[in-house]
Short mmCIF file of C-alpha atoms in Angstrom, two decimals:
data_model
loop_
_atom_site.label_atom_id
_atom_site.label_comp_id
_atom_site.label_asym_id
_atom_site.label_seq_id
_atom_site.Cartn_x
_atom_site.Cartn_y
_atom_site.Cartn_z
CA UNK A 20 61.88 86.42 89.62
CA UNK A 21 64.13 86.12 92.88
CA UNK A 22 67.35 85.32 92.78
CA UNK A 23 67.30 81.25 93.76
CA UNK A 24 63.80 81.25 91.43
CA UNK A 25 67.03 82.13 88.67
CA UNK A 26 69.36 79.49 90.19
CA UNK A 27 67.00 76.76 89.86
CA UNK A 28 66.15 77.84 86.67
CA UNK A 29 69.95 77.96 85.39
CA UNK A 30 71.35 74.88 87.16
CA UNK A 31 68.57 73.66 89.31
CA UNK A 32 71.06 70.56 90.61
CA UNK A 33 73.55 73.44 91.42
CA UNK A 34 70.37 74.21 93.41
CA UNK A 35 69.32 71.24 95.84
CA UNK A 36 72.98 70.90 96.72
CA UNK A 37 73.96 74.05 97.65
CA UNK A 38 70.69 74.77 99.01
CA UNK A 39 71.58 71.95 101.61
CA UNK A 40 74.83 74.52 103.18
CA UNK A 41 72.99 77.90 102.95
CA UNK A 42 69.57 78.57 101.85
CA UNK A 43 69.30 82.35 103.42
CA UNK A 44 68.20 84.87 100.65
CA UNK A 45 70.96 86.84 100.84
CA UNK A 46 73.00 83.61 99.97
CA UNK A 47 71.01 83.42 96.55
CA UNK A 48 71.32 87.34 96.00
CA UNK A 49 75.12 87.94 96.46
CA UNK A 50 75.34 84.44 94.07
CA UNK A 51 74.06 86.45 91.54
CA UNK A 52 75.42 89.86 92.01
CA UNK A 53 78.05 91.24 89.98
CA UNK A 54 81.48 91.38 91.89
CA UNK A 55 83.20 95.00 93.05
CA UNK A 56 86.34 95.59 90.80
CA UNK A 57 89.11 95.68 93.49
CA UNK A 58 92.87 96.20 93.18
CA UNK A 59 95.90 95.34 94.57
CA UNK A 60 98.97 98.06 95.08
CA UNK A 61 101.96 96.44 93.61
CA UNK A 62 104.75 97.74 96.11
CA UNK A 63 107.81 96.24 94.01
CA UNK A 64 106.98 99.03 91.67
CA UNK A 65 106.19 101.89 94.14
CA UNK A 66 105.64 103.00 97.04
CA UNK A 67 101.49 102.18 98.53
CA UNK A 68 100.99 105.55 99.89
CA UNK A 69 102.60 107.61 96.48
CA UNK A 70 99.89 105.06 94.70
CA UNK A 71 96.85 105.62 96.34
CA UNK A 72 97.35 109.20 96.97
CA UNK A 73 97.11 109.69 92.91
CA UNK A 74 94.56 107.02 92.25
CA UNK A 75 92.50 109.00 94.80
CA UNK A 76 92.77 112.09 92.58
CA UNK A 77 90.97 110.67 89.69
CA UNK A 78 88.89 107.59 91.91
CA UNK A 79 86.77 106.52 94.69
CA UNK A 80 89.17 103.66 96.92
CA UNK A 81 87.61 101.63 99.65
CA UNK A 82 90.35 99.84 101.43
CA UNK A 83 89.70 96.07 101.46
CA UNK A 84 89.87 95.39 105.53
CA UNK A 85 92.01 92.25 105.81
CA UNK A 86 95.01 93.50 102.65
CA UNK A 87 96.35 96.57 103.27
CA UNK A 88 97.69 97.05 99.83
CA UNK A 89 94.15 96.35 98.55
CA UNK A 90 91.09 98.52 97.96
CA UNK A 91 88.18 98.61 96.06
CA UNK A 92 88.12 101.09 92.76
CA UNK A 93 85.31 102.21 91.05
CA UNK A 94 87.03 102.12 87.63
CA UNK A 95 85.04 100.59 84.46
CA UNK A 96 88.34 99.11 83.02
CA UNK A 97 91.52 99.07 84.80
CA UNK A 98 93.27 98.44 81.09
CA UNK A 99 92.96 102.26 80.29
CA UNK A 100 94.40 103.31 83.89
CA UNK A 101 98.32 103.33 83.24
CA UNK A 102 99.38 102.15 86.37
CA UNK A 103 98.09 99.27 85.42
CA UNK A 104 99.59 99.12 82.28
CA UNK A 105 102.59 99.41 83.90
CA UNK A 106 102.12 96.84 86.41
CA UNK A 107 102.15 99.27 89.71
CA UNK A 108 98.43 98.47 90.48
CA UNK A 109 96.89 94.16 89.14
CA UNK A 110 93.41 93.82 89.33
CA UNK A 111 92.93 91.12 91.72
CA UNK A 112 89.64 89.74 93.48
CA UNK A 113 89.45 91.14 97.37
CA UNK A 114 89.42 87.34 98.47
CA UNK A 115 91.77 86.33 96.60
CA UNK A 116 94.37 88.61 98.31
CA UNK A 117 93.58 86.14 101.59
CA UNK A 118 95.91 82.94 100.88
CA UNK A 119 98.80 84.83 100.40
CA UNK A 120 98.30 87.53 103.36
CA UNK A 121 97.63 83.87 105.73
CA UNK A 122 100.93 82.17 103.94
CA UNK A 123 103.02 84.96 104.98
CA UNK A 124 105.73 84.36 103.56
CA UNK A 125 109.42 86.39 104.54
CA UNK A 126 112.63 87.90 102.78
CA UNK A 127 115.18 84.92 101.82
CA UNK A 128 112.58 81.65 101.99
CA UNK A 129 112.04 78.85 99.75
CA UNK A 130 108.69 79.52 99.08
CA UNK A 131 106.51 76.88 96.01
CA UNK A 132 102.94 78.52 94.27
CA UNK A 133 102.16 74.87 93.28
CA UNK A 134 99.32 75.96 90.80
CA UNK A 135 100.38 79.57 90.10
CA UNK A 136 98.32 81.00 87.28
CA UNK A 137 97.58 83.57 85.74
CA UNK A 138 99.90 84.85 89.15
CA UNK A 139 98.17 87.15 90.70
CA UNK A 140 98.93 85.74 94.00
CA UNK A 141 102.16 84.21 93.09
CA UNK A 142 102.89 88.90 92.44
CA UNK A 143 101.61 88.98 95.84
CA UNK A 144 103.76 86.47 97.71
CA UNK A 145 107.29 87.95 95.73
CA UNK A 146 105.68 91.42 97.06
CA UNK A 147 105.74 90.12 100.44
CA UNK A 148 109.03 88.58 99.80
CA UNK A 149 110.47 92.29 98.57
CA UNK A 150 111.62 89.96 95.76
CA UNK A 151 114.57 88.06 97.99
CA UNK A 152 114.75 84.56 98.34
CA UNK A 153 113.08 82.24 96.36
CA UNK A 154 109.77 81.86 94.44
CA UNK A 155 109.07 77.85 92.14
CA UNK A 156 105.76 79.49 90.35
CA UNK A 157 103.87 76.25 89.26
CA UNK A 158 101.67 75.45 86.63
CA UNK A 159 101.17 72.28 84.61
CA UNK A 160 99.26 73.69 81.68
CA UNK A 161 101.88 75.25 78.94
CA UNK A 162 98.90 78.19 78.04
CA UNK A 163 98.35 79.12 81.48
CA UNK A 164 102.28 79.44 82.28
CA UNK A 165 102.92 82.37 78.89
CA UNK A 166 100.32 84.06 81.16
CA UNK A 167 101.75 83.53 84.24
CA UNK A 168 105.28 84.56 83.04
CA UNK A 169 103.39 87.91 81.45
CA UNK A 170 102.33 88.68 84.34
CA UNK A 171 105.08 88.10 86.86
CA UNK A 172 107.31 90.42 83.81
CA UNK A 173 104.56 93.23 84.36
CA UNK A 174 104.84 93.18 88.21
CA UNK A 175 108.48 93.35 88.04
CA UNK A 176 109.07 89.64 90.33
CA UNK A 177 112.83 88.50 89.87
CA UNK A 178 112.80 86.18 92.67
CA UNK A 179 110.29 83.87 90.53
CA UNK A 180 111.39 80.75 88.32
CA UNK A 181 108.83 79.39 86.83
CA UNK A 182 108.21 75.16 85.83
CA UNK A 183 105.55 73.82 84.16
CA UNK A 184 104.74 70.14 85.96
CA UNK A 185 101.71 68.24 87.45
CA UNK A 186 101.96 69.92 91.21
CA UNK A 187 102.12 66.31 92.35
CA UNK A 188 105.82 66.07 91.17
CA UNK A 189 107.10 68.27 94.15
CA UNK A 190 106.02 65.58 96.61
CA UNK A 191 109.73 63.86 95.50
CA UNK A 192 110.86 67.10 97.51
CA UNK A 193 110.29 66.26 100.71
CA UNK A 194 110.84 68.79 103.60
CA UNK A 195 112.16 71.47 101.46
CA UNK A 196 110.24 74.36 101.12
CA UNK A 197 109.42 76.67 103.91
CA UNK A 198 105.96 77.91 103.02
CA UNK A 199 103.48 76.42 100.27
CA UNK A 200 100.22 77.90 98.28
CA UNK A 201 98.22 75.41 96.97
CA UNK A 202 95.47 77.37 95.45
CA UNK A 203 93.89 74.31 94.01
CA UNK A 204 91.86 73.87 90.78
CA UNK A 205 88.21 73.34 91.85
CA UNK A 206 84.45 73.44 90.46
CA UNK A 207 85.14 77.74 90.53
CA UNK A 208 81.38 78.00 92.28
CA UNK A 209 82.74 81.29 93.79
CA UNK A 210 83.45 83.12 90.45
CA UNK A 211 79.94 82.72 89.37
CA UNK A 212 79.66 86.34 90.05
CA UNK A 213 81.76 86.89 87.52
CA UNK A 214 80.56 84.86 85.10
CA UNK A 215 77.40 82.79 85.22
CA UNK A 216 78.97 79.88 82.82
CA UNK A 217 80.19 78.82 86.06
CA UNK A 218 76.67 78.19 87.23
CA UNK A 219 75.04 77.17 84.07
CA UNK A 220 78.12 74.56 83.70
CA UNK A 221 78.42 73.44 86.89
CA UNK A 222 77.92 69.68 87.19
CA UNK A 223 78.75 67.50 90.49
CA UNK A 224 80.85 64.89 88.38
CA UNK A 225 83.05 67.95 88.06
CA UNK A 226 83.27 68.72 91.63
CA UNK A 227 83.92 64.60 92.85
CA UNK A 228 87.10 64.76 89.74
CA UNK A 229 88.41 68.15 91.43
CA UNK A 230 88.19 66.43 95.22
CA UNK A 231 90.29 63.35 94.23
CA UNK A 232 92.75 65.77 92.38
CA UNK A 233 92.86 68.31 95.16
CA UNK A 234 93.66 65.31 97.84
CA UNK A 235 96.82 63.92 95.81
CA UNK A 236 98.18 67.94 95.66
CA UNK A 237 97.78 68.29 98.66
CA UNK A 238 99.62 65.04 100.15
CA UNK A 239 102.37 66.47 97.42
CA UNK A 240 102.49 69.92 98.79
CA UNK A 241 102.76 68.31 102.72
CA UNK A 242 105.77 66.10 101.76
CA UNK A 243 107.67 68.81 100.25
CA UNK A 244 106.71 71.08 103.48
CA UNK A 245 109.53 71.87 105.81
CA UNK A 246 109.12 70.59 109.61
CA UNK A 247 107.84 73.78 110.61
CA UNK A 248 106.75 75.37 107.62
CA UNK A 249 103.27 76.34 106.68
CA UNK A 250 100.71 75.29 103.58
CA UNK A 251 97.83 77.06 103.16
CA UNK A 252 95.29 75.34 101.19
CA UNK A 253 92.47 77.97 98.95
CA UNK A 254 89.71 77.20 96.66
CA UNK A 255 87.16 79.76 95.20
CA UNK A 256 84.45 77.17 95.71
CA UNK A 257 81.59 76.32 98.57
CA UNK A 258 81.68 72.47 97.98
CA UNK A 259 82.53 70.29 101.16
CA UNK A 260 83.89 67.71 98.92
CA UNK A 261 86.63 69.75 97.35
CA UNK A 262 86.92 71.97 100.78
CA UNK A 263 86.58 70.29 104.57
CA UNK A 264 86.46 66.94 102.78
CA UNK A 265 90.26 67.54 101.11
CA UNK A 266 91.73 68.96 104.73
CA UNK A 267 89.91 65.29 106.58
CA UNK A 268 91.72 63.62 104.24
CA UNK A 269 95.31 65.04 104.57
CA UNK A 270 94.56 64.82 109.24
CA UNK A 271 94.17 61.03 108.59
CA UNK A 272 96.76 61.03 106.53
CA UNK A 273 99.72 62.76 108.37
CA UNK A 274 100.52 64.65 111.55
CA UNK A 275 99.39 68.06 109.64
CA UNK A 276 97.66 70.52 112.62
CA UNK A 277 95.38 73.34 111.48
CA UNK A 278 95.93 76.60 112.57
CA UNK A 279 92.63 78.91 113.64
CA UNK A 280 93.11 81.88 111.39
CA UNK A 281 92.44 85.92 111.95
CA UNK A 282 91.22 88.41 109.79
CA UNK A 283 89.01 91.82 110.18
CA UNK A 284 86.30 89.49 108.12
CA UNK A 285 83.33 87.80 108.54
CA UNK A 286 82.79 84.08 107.59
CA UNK A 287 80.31 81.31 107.28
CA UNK A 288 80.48 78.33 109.44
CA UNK A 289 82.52 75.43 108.22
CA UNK A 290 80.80 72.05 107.04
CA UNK A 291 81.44 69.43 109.86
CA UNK A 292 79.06 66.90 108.13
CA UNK A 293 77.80 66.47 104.68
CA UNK A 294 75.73 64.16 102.54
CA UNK A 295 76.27 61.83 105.46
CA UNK A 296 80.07 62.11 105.41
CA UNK A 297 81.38 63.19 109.20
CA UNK A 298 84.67 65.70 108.95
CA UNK A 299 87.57 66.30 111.39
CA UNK A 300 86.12 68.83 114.67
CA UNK A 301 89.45 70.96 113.51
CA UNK A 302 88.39 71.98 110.70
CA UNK A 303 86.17 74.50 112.41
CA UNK A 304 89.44 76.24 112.08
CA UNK A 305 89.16 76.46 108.08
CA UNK A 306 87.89 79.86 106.64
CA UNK A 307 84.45 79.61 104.98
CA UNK A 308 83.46 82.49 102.65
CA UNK A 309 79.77 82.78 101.41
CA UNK A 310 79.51 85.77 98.97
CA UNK A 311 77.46 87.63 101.41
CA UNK A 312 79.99 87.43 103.79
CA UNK A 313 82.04 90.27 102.99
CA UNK A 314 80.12 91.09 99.37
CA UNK A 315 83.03 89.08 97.75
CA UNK A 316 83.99 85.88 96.05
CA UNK A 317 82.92 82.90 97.94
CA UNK A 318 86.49 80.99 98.75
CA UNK A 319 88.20 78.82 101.52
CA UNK A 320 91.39 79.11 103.25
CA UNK A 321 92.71 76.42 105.63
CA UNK A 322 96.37 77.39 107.07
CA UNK A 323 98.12 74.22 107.88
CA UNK A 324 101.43 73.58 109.82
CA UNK A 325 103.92 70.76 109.82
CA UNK A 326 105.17 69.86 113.26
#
């Protein structure tokens, strides 16, 4: 059976609308195909080079192209290697390590992870930060934070404080921070290669409750944006409505301009016009990962400025 034969099969809904963005083979194949365990060097515990040098002694790396503290490992399970016990290496998805590289965040800012867990990009933004300044690490859901602050303990973040509130609180901040992740909650289409629940689950009800939620964070996380400051907005999902659709909504909204961005990647094109909704020209600018892209999760990543 080929590999959309299975989709339709599983979720054959999931099918005719995402069938209507990309309907290439390869599309259907990389859907299905399990993900490559990759890795991200933790330098607030050591130093990257020291690292890799003695992971290569005892594994194959494959440097991820666009993270430079990232490769690929050909480990079965990273919980028996002990640098990841002790928190100097965090098994993190190769696309994942994108919002956090585009936020770029610097020593000494105010910098707000408005939906934070389980943290493995909130450890990569207090990396970038060398752990000065200040990290808010967000989540509203009390289970997800005990992982979260687990997490942030094993990577050895100090700059961190963490709060557990709906992300739409920090809109009473307004024009404080100087940079903002809001790696939203979505319809997770892009971690079906992880698990296929995600595909077998998947309903569109699901996606439209996401997109209404995703558009009130991210009017939140602009308010509390600094005039000059930078939000990047990430999903690991392919749907317009929770994608292009959210970053329309916030250009009618404000005076938000999108910035084009650049990575050693490739990328699908963006969705300009869907299910007969018409979207913004700029965001041809957003990021658009298909799985076959870059043999990855599929995600998006829109870097936005505040003027």
């Amino acid at each position: 059976m080929s590999a959309r034969d299975t989709v339709r099969e599983l979720n054959s809904h999931f099918y005719e609308r995402y069938s209507q963005i990309d309907d290439s083979d390869e599309f259907w194949e990389f859907m299905l195909k399990p993900l490559r365990q990759s890795i991200r060097i933790n330098t607030l515990k050591a130093e990257l080079e020291y690292v890799r040098k003695r992971l290569e002694e005892r594994f194959e790396l494959k440097p991820v192209p666009w993270a430079k503290e990232g490769f690929f490992i050909n480990a079965d399970n990273l919980a028996r290697i002990p640098e990841h016990s002790l928190g100097v290496i965090f098994g993190q998805e190769a696309s994942s390590m994108i919002p956090p590289i585009v936020l770029d965040p610097k020593p000494g800012e105010l910098v707000l992870d408005m939906a934070a867990a389980p943290g493995s990009k909130t450890g990569q933004i207090a990396q970038y930060m060398e752990n000065e300044g200040c990290l808010i690490a967000n989540d509203m859901k009390k289970g997800r934070v005990n992982v979260l602050i687990a997490n942030l303990n094993k990577m050895g973040v100090l700059s961190a404080r963490v709060t557990i509130k709906d992300g739409r609180y920090f809109g009473r901040f307004e024009n404080t921070f100087d940079r903002i992740l809001l790696d939203a909650p979505c319809s997770s289409v892009g971690m079906i290669r992880k698990s296929f629940k995600f595909l077998k689950e998947w309903q569109l009800k699901t996606a439209l409750r996401y997109s209404n939620i995703q558009k009130r964070l991210i009017l939140a996380a602009y308010k509390a944006l600094k005039a000059g400051g930078v939000l990047v907005y990430s999903t690991c999902t392919i749907d317009p409505i929770e994608n292009e659709e959210v970053i329309d909504y916030l250009l009618r909204k404000t005076d938000a301009r999108i910035e084009r961005i650049n990575l050693p990647l490739r990328s699908s094109e963006p969705v300009l016009e869907f299910e007969g909704k018409k979207y913004s020209e700029e965001v041809r600018k957003c990021l658009r990962l298909h799985p076959q892209n870059n043999d990855s999760e599929a995600f998006f990543i829109t870097k936005i400025v505040k003027p």
